[in-house]
Amino acid sequence: MFETEKVIVEEWLSEFKTLPEPSISEYARRLKDKTALISSLYKVIEELQSELIEPVCHQLFEFYRGGEEKLQCFTLQFLPELIWCYLSTAVTQKRHSLGCIEALLLGVYNLEIVDKEGRNKVLSFTIPSLSKPSIYHEPSSIGSMALTESALFHHGLSKVVYSGPHPQRETLTAQNRFEVFTFLLLCYNAALTYMPNISLQSLCRICSRICICGFPQQRLRTYQEINYKIPVSAEFMVQMLTGIYFAFYNGEWDLAQMALEDVLYRAQLELYPEPLLVANAIKTSLPTIAMTSAKDGKRCIQVEITPSSLKISRNAVTSLSIRGHRWKRHEQDGPSNEAAEPGVLVIPELSVTKVAGERPGSGERGKGPGDSEAQQAQGVQDAAAEPRAESKGLPELRRQKSVRRVMEDGGTPAGRGPP
């Protein structure tokens, strides 16, 4: 570490000690813009043998314990680097230099697992239902699955995942370290939108190092300082992937792509199903055009969203159109008893078999053969062409057959005597 960086860190340590209470909020607001200070703090954390590492860790813990949100985010941005320093030093059996870093990590963990009253917190997460649209999907594009999810949603079967309560920890051991680190990364991911680019860069580099150290993939990377295998858990890798996915679309495309490949490589070796599923899902969802492009600032996720107003084709078959079609047929089949409007010429229908369903009266039986055979035949054809109601179809069909048989024999239909 250069002398100028050491001076910047020392000034930062002394500045906060003399700061009055009303000025803390304004100080916290300006602190995130001090890029030179943030870079110098990363240098201090990387060099564990520096004499400034202990006061820096103490100061970061004071920031977090104070309760000021911006100061807490300032401390959280160094979590990936602090976790890497602990893991890389623990595998080399040099635990004597980890006292201040372990105290800082345990302090943040013990503060986060309890609420303001000191009771253990239980975090709940509701899994989104695919039946509800979001910026990532539309239910109509899923097909039959949307109907199933909608039915489950309306029956109140939304799945809720709970995390906690988490126990208090006094020391970090091989059995509980990844339980603590997973929860710390969860807190880090909850504040990802406040993290500067240097923190996202540190996250991507550290994820790659943790996953490839001690494996053949390390020969393809520039980091060659540690050749020991660092054990990881599946839950910890899932939390790493959450931060990597955010870094993809926030200015760190190249580093995030490399970190994703390394995490997927390690997950395949360890046969962890959860990180394999998440890593492959992220890799599949990435746009193919931007996979090989250079870093050019912040990016955004492009999603096609269907319009809110549904457009139904005019020829589409719906339940409403089916009901309208049935009503129309029913009106055509039924008798028309409506009186004709004045001034409208009504042409009577010529039919031998009384298609409208009216039985011939007693006065109609004495009518002469005023209708020609062509009119009778036309009446038979009209009767056959006109649709019947279901209750009258069979009697009318029998009457048509009897009339046709009499006409073929050269006789006169019943009810049509000589004049």
Coordinates of C-alpha atoms in Angstrom, one line a residue:
M1 CA 0.0 0.0 0.0
F2 CA 1.3 3.4 -1.0
E3 CA 1.9 6.2 1.5
T4 CA -0.9 8.4 0.0
E5 CA -3.5 5.6 0.5
K6 CA -2.3 5.2 4.1
V7 CA -2.8 8.9 4.7
I8 CA -6.3 8.9 3.2
V9 CA -7.3 6.0 5.5
E10 CA -5.8 7.7 8.6
E11 CA -7.7 10.9 7.9
W12 CA -10.9 9.0 7.5
L13 CA -10.4 7.3 10.9
S14 CA -9.8 10.6 12.7
E15 CA -12.5 12.5 10.9
F16 CA -15.4 10.3 12.1
K17 CA -14.2 10.4 15.8
T18 CA -14.5 14.2 15.9
L19 CA -17.8 14.3 14.0
P20 CA -20.8 15.8 15.9
E21 CA -24.0 13.8 16.1
P22 CA -26.2 16.1 13.9
S23 CA -23.7 15.9 11.1
I24 CA -23.7 12.2 10.7
S25 CA -26.5 12.1 8.1
E26 CA -24.7 14.6 5.9
Y27 CA -21.4 12.8 6.4
A28 CA -23.0 9.5 5.4
R29 CA -24.5 11.0 2.2
R30 CA -21.1 12.3 1.1
L31 CA -19.2 9.2 2.0
K32 CA -20.3 7.1 -1.0
D33 CA -18.8 9.6 -3.4
K34 CA -15.2 9.4 -2.0
T35 CA -13.8 6.9 -4.5
A36 CA -10.2 7.4 -3.4
L37 CA -11.1 6.4 0.2
I38 CA -13.0 3.3 -1.0
S39 CA -10.1 2.1 -3.1
S40 CA -7.7 2.7 -0.2
L41 CA -9.9 0.7 2.1
Y42 CA -9.9 -2.2 -0.3
K43 CA -6.1 -2.1 -0.3
V44 CA -6.0 -2.2 3.5
I45 CA -8.3 -5.3 3.6
E46 CA -6.3 -7.1 1.0
E47 CA -3.1 -6.6 3.0
L48 CA -3.8 -8.4 6.2
Q49 CA -0.4 -7.6 7.6
S50 CA -1.2 -3.9 7.5
E51 CA -1.3 -2.1 10.9
L52 CA -4.5 -0.3 9.7
I53 CA -6.6 -3.5 9.3
E54 CA -7.8 -3.6 12.9
P55 CA -8.9 0.1 13.3
V56 CA -10.6 -0.1 9.9
C57 CA -12.6 -3.2 10.9
H58 CA -13.5 -1.5 14.2
Q59 CA -14.6 1.7 12.3
L60 CA -16.8 -0.3 9.8
F61 CA -18.5 -2.1 12.7
E62 CA -19.2 1.3 14.4
F63 CA -20.8 2.4 11.1
Y64 CA -23.1 -0.7 11.0
R65 CA -24.0 -0.6 14.7
G66 CA -24.9 3.1 14.5
G67 CA -28.1 2.4 12.6
E68 CA -27.6 5.0 9.8
E69 CA -28.8 3.2 6.6
K70 CA -26.2 4.8 4.3
L71 CA -23.4 4.0 6.7
Q72 CA -24.6 0.4 6.9
C73 CA -24.5 0.2 3.1
F74 CA -21.0 1.6 3.2
T75 CA -20.0 -1.3 5.4
L76 CA -21.9 -3.9 3.4
Q77 CA -20.0 -3.1 0.2
F78 CA -16.8 -4.7 1.7
L79 CA -18.5 -8.0 2.7
P80 CA -17.4 -10.0 -0.4
E81 CA -13.7 -8.9 0.1
L82 CA -13.9 -9.6 3.9
I83 CA -15.3 -13.1 3.2
W84 CA -12.6 -13.9 0.7
C85 CA -9.9 -12.8 3.1
Y86 CA -11.3 -15.0 5.8
L87 CA -11.6 -18.1 3.5
S88 CA -8.3 -17.7 1.8
T89 CA -6.5 -17.3 5.1
A90 CA -8.4 -20.1 6.9
V91 CA -7.3 -22.7 4.3
T92 CA -3.6 -21.8 4.8
Q93 CA -4.0 -22.3 8.6
K94 CA -3.1 -18.7 9.4
R95 CA -5.9 -17.9 11.8
H96 CA -3.9 -15.6 14.0
S97 CA -4.4 -12.7 11.5
L98 CA -8.2 -13.2 11.2
G99 CA -9.3 -11.9 14.6
C100 CA -10.5 -8.4 13.6
I101 CA -12.1 -9.7 10.3
E102 CA -13.9 -12.5 12.2
A103 CA -15.2 -10.1 14.8
L104 CA -16.6 -7.7 12.1
L105 CA -18.3 -10.5 10.2
L106 CA -19.8 -12.0 13.4
G107 CA -20.9 -8.5 14.6
V108 CA -22.8 -7.8 11.4
Y109 CA -24.4 -11.3 11.5
N110 CA -25.5 -11.0 15.1
L111 CA -27.0 -7.6 14.5
E112 CA -29.0 -8.7 11.4
I113 CA -30.6 -11.8 12.9
V114 CA -32.4 -9.8 15.6
D115 CA -34.9 -6.9 15.4
K116 CA -34.7 -3.6 17.3
E117 CA -36.2 -5.3 20.5
G118 CA -33.5 -8.0 20.4
R119 CA -35.9 -10.8 19.3
N120 CA -34.8 -13.3 16.6
K121 CA -36.1 -12.3 13.1
V122 CA -37.9 -14.8 10.8
L123 CA -37.6 -13.7 7.2
S124 CA -40.4 -14.8 4.8
F125 CA -40.4 -14.9 1.0
T126 CA -43.5 -15.5 -1.1
I127 CA -42.7 -17.3 -4.3
P128 CA -44.3 -15.4 -7.2
S129 CA -47.2 -17.1 -9.0
L130 CA -46.8 -17.6 -12.8
S131 CA -50.5 -16.8 -13.1
K132 CA -49.7 -13.1 -12.4
P133 CA -47.9 -11.1 -15.0
S134 CA -44.5 -9.5 -14.2
I135 CA -41.7 -7.7 -16.1
Y136 CA -40.2 -11.1 -16.9
H137 CA -43.2 -13.1 -18.2
E138 CA -46.8 -13.0 -19.4
P139 CA -49.2 -15.8 -18.3
S140 CA -50.6 -16.2 -21.8
S141 CA -47.2 -17.2 -23.2
I142 CA -47.0 -20.2 -20.9
G143 CA -50.0 -22.1 -22.2
S144 CA -51.8 -24.7 -20.1
M145 CA -49.4 -24.1 -17.1
A146 CA -51.0 -20.7 -16.6
L147 CA -54.4 -22.3 -16.0
T148 CA -52.9 -24.7 -13.4
E149 CA -51.1 -21.9 -11.6
S150 CA -54.2 -19.7 -11.7
A151 CA -56.2 -22.5 -10.1
L152 CA -53.6 -22.9 -7.4
F153 CA -53.5 -19.2 -6.8
H154 CA -57.2 -18.8 -6.4
H155 CA -57.2 -21.7 -3.9
G156 CA -54.7 -19.8 -1.7
L157 CA -51.9 -22.2 -2.2
S158 CA -49.1 -19.6 -2.7
K159 CA -45.9 -21.0 -1.4
V160 CA -44.1 -19.0 1.4
V161 CA -40.5 -19.8 2.3
Y162 CA -39.2 -18.9 5.7
S163 CA -35.6 -18.2 6.8
G164 CA -34.8 -18.3 10.5
P165 CA -34.7 -17.9 13.3
H166 CA -30.9 -18.0 13.1
P167 CA -28.8 -18.7 16.3
Q168 CA -26.3 -16.3 17.7
R169 CA -22.7 -17.1 16.9
E170 CA -19.6 -16.3 19.0
T171 CA -17.0 -17.9 16.8
L172 CA -16.6 -19.1 13.3
T173 CA -16.0 -22.8 12.8
A174 CA -15.8 -25.1 9.9
Q175 CA -19.3 -26.3 10.7
N176 CA -21.1 -22.9 10.9
R177 CA -19.0 -20.6 8.7
F178 CA -21.0 -21.0 5.5
E179 CA -24.3 -20.7 7.4
V180 CA -23.0 -17.3 8.6
F181 CA -21.6 -16.3 5.2
T182 CA -24.7 -17.3 3.3
F183 CA -26.8 -15.0 5.6
L184 CA -24.3 -12.2 5.1
L185 CA -24.5 -12.5 1.4
L186 CA -28.3 -12.4 1.6
C187 CA -28.0 -9.1 3.4
Y188 CA -25.5 -7.9 0.8
N189 CA -27.9 -8.9 -2.1
A190 CA -30.7 -7.0 -0.4
A191 CA -28.7 -3.8 -0.8
L192 CA -27.3 -4.5 -4.3
T193 CA -28.9 -1.4 -5.8
Y194 CA -26.8 0.8 -3.5
M195 CA -23.5 -0.9 -4.3
P196 CA -20.9 0.9 -6.4
N197 CA -19.2 -0.7 -9.3
I198 CA -16.0 -1.4 -7.4
S199 CA -18.0 -3.6 -5.0
L200 CA -19.6 -5.5 -7.9
Q201 CA -16.2 -6.0 -9.5
S202 CA -14.9 -7.3 -6.2
L203 CA -17.9 -9.7 -5.9
C204 CA -17.3 -11.2 -9.4
R205 CA -13.6 -11.7 -8.9
I206 CA -14.1 -13.3 -5.5
C207 CA -16.8 -15.7 -6.7
S208 CA -14.4 -16.8 -9.4
R209 CA -11.5 -17.3 -7.0
I210 CA -13.6 -19.3 -4.5
C211 CA -14.9 -21.6 -7.1
I212 CA -11.7 -22.4 -9.1
C213 CA -8.9 -22.4 -6.5
G214 CA -7.3 -25.8 -6.4
F215 CA -9.0 -27.0 -9.6
P216 CA -7.7 -27.2 -13.2
Q217 CA -9.8 -24.3 -14.2
Q218 CA -7.5 -22.0 -12.2
R219 CA -4.8 -22.4 -14.9
L220 CA -7.1 -20.4 -17.3
R221 CA -7.4 -17.5 -14.9
T222 CA -4.9 -14.8 -13.8
Y223 CA -5.2 -15.5 -10.1
Q224 CA -2.5 -18.1 -9.1
E225 CA -1.7 -17.1 -5.5
I226 CA -3.6 -19.8 -3.7
N227 CA -3.7 -23.4 -4.9
Y228 CA -5.9 -24.8 -2.1
K229 CA -9.4 -26.0 -2.5
I230 CA -11.9 -23.9 -0.7
P231 CA -15.1 -25.8 0.3
V232 CA -18.4 -24.1 -0.4
S233 CA -22.1 -25.0 0.2
A234 CA -24.9 -25.0 -2.3
E235 CA -26.8 -22.2 -0.6
F236 CA -23.7 -20.0 -0.6
M237 CA -23.3 -20.5 -4.3
V238 CA -26.9 -19.6 -5.0
Q239 CA -26.4 -16.3 -3.1
M240 CA -23.2 -15.6 -5.2
L241 CA -25.2 -16.2 -8.4
T242 CA -27.8 -13.6 -7.2
G243 CA -25.1 -10.9 -7.1
I244 CA -23.6 -12.0 -10.4
Y245 CA -26.9 -11.8 -12.2
F246 CA -27.3 -8.2 -11.0
A247 CA -23.7 -7.4 -12.1
F248 CA -24.5 -8.6 -15.6
Y249 CA -26.9 -5.7 -16.3
N250 CA -25.1 -3.0 -14.2
G251 CA -21.9 -2.4 -16.0
E252 CA -19.8 -5.5 -15.2
W253 CA -20.8 -7.8 -18.1
D254 CA -17.3 -9.3 -18.7
L255 CA -16.5 -10.0 -15.1
A256 CA -20.0 -11.4 -14.4
Q257 CA -19.7 -13.7 -17.4
M258 CA -16.4 -15.1 -16.2
A259 CA -17.8 -15.5 -12.7
L260 CA -20.9 -17.3 -14.0
E261 CA -18.7 -19.8 -15.9
D262 CA -16.6 -20.5 -12.9
V263 CA -19.6 -21.0 -10.6
L264 CA -21.2 -23.3 -13.1
Y265 CA -17.9 -25.2 -13.4
R266 CA -17.7 -25.7 -9.6
A267 CA -21.4 -26.7 -9.4
Q268 CA -20.9 -29.4 -12.0
L269 CA -17.9 -30.8 -10.1
E270 CA -19.7 -30.8 -6.7
L271 CA -23.0 -32.0 -8.3
Y272 CA -25.1 -29.3 -6.5
P273 CA -28.6 -29.2 -8.0
E274 CA -29.6 -25.7 -6.8
P275 CA -26.7 -23.7 -8.2
L276 CA -26.7 -25.8 -11.4
L277 CA -30.4 -24.9 -11.9
V278 CA -29.9 -21.2 -11.2
A279 CA -26.7 -20.9 -13.2
N280 CA -28.1 -22.6 -16.3
A281 CA -31.3 -20.5 -16.0
I282 CA -29.2 -17.3 -15.9
K283 CA -27.0 -18.5 -18.8
T284 CA -30.1 -19.3 -20.9
S285 CA -31.8 -16.0 -20.3
L286 CA -28.9 -13.9 -21.3
P287 CA -29.2 -12.1 -24.7
T288 CA -26.9 -13.8 -27.2
I289 CA -25.9 -10.5 -28.8
A290 CA -24.4 -9.0 -25.6
M291 CA -22.6 -12.2 -24.6
T292 CA -19.4 -11.2 -26.6
S293 CA -19.8 -7.5 -26.5
A294 CA -17.4 -5.3 -24.4
K295 CA -18.4 -3.4 -21.3
D296 CA -20.1 -0.2 -22.2
G297 CA -21.8 1.1 -19.1
K298 CA -25.1 0.1 -17.5
R299 CA -27.5 -2.3 -19.3
C300 CA -31.1 -3.1 -18.9
I301 CA -33.3 -6.2 -19.4
Q302 CA -35.3 -6.0 -22.5
V303 CA -38.7 -7.7 -22.1
E304 CA -41.6 -7.9 -24.5
I305 CA -44.9 -7.1 -22.7
T306 CA -48.2 -7.7 -24.3
P307 CA -50.7 -4.8 -24.4
S308 CA -53.2 -4.6 -21.6
S309 CA -56.2 -4.6 -23.9
L310 CA -56.9 -8.0 -25.3
K311 CA -57.6 -8.2 -29.0
I312 CA -59.9 -11.1 -30.0
S313 CA -60.1 -12.1 -33.6
R314 CA -63.4 -11.6 -35.4
N315 CA -63.4 -15.3 -36.4
A316 CA -62.4 -16.6 -32.9
V317 CA -64.9 -19.1 -31.4
T318 CA -65.8 -18.0 -27.9
S319 CA -68.6 -19.0 -25.5
L320 CA -70.4 -15.8 -26.3
S321 CA -70.4 -16.5 -30.1
I322 CA -71.6 -20.1 -29.5
R323 CA -74.6 -18.8 -27.4
G324 CA -75.4 -16.2 -30.0
H325 CA -75.4 -18.9 -32.7
R326 CA -77.7 -21.1 -30.7
W327 CA -80.2 -18.3 -30.1
K328 CA -80.2 -17.4 -33.8
R329 CA -81.1 -21.0 -34.8
H330 CA -83.8 -21.1 -32.2
E331 CA -85.4 -18.0 -33.6
Q332 CA -85.3 -19.4 -37.1
D333 CA -86.8 -22.8 -36.0
G334 CA -89.6 -21.3 -33.8
P335 CA -93.0 -20.0 -35.2
S336 CA -93.2 -16.4 -36.1
N337 CA -96.4 -14.9 -34.6
E338 CA -95.4 -11.3 -34.8
A339 CA -97.8 -9.1 -36.8
A340 CA -96.6 -7.6 -40.0
E341 CA -95.8 -3.9 -39.9
P342 CA -98.2 -1.7 -41.9
G343 CA -97.0 -0.9 -45.4
V344 CA -94.8 -4.0 -45.6
L345 CA -95.8 -6.6 -48.2
V346 CA -95.7 -10.1 -46.7
I347 CA -95.3 -13.0 -49.1
P348 CA -97.0 -16.1 -47.7
E349 CA -94.9 -19.3 -47.6
L350 CA -96.2 -22.1 -49.9
S351 CA -95.9 -25.4 -48.2
V352 CA -97.9 -28.7 -48.4
T353 CA -96.8 -30.0 -45.1
K354 CA -97.3 -26.9 -43.0
V355 CA -93.7 -26.5 -42.0
A356 CA -94.5 -23.9 -39.4
G357 CA -96.0 -26.7 -37.3
E358 CA -99.7 -25.6 -37.7
R359 CA -102.3 -28.4 -38.3
P360 CA -104.7 -27.8 -41.2
G361 CA -108.1 -26.6 -40.2
S362 CA -111.4 -28.2 -41.1
G363 CA -112.1 -25.5 -43.7
E364 CA -108.9 -26.3 -45.6
R365 CA -109.8 -29.9 -46.4
G366 CA -112.4 -28.9 -49.0
K367 CA -110.0 -26.8 -51.1
G368 CA -109.6 -27.7 -54.7
P369 CA -106.4 -28.5 -56.5
G370 CA -105.6 -24.9 -57.2
D371 CA -101.9 -25.6 -56.6
S372 CA -99.9 -27.1 -59.4
E373 CA -97.7 -30.1 -59.0
A374 CA -94.7 -27.9 -59.3
Q375 CA -95.8 -25.8 -56.4
Q376 CA -96.4 -29.0 -54.4
A377 CA -93.0 -30.2 -55.3
Q378 CA -91.5 -26.8 -54.4
G379 CA -93.4 -27.0 -51.0
V380 CA -91.9 -30.4 -50.4
Q381 CA -88.4 -29.1 -51.2
D382 CA -88.8 -26.1 -49.0
A383 CA -90.1 -28.3 -46.2
A384 CA -87.1 -30.5 -46.5
A385 CA -84.7 -27.6 -46.6
E386 CA -86.1 -25.7 -43.7
P387 CA -84.7 -26.7 -40.3
R388 CA -86.9 -28.5 -37.8
A389 CA -87.2 -28.2 -34.1
E390 CA -86.2 -31.3 -32.3
S391 CA -89.7 -32.1 -31.1
K392 CA -91.3 -31.8 -34.6
G393 CA -88.6 -33.3 -36.8
L394 CA -89.8 -36.9 -36.8
P395 CA -93.6 -36.3 -37.5
E396 CA -92.8 -33.9 -40.3
L397 CA -90.4 -36.3 -41.9
R398 CA -93.1 -39.0 -42.0
R399 CA -95.6 -36.6 -43.6
Q400 CA -93.1 -35.7 -46.3
K401 CA -92.5 -39.3 -47.1
S402 CA -96.2 -40.0 -47.4
V403 CA -96.8 -37.0 -49.7
R404 CA -93.9 -38.0 -51.9
R405 CA -95.2 -41.6 -52.2
V406 CA -98.7 -40.4 -53.2
M407 CA -97.3 -38.0 -55.9
E408 CA -95.1 -40.8 -57.4
D409 CA -98.2 -43.1 -57.6
G410 CA -100.1 -40.3 -59.5
G411 CA -102.7 -39.8 -56.8
T412 CA -103.9 -36.8 -55.0
P413 CA -102.7 -35.9 -51.5
A414 CA -105.2 -36.3 -48.7
G415 CA -107.4 -33.2 -48.2
R416 CA -107.2 -32.2 -51.9
G417 CA -110.5 -33.5 -53.4
P418 CA -111.8 -32.6 -56.9
P419 CA -113.4 -29.2 -57.4

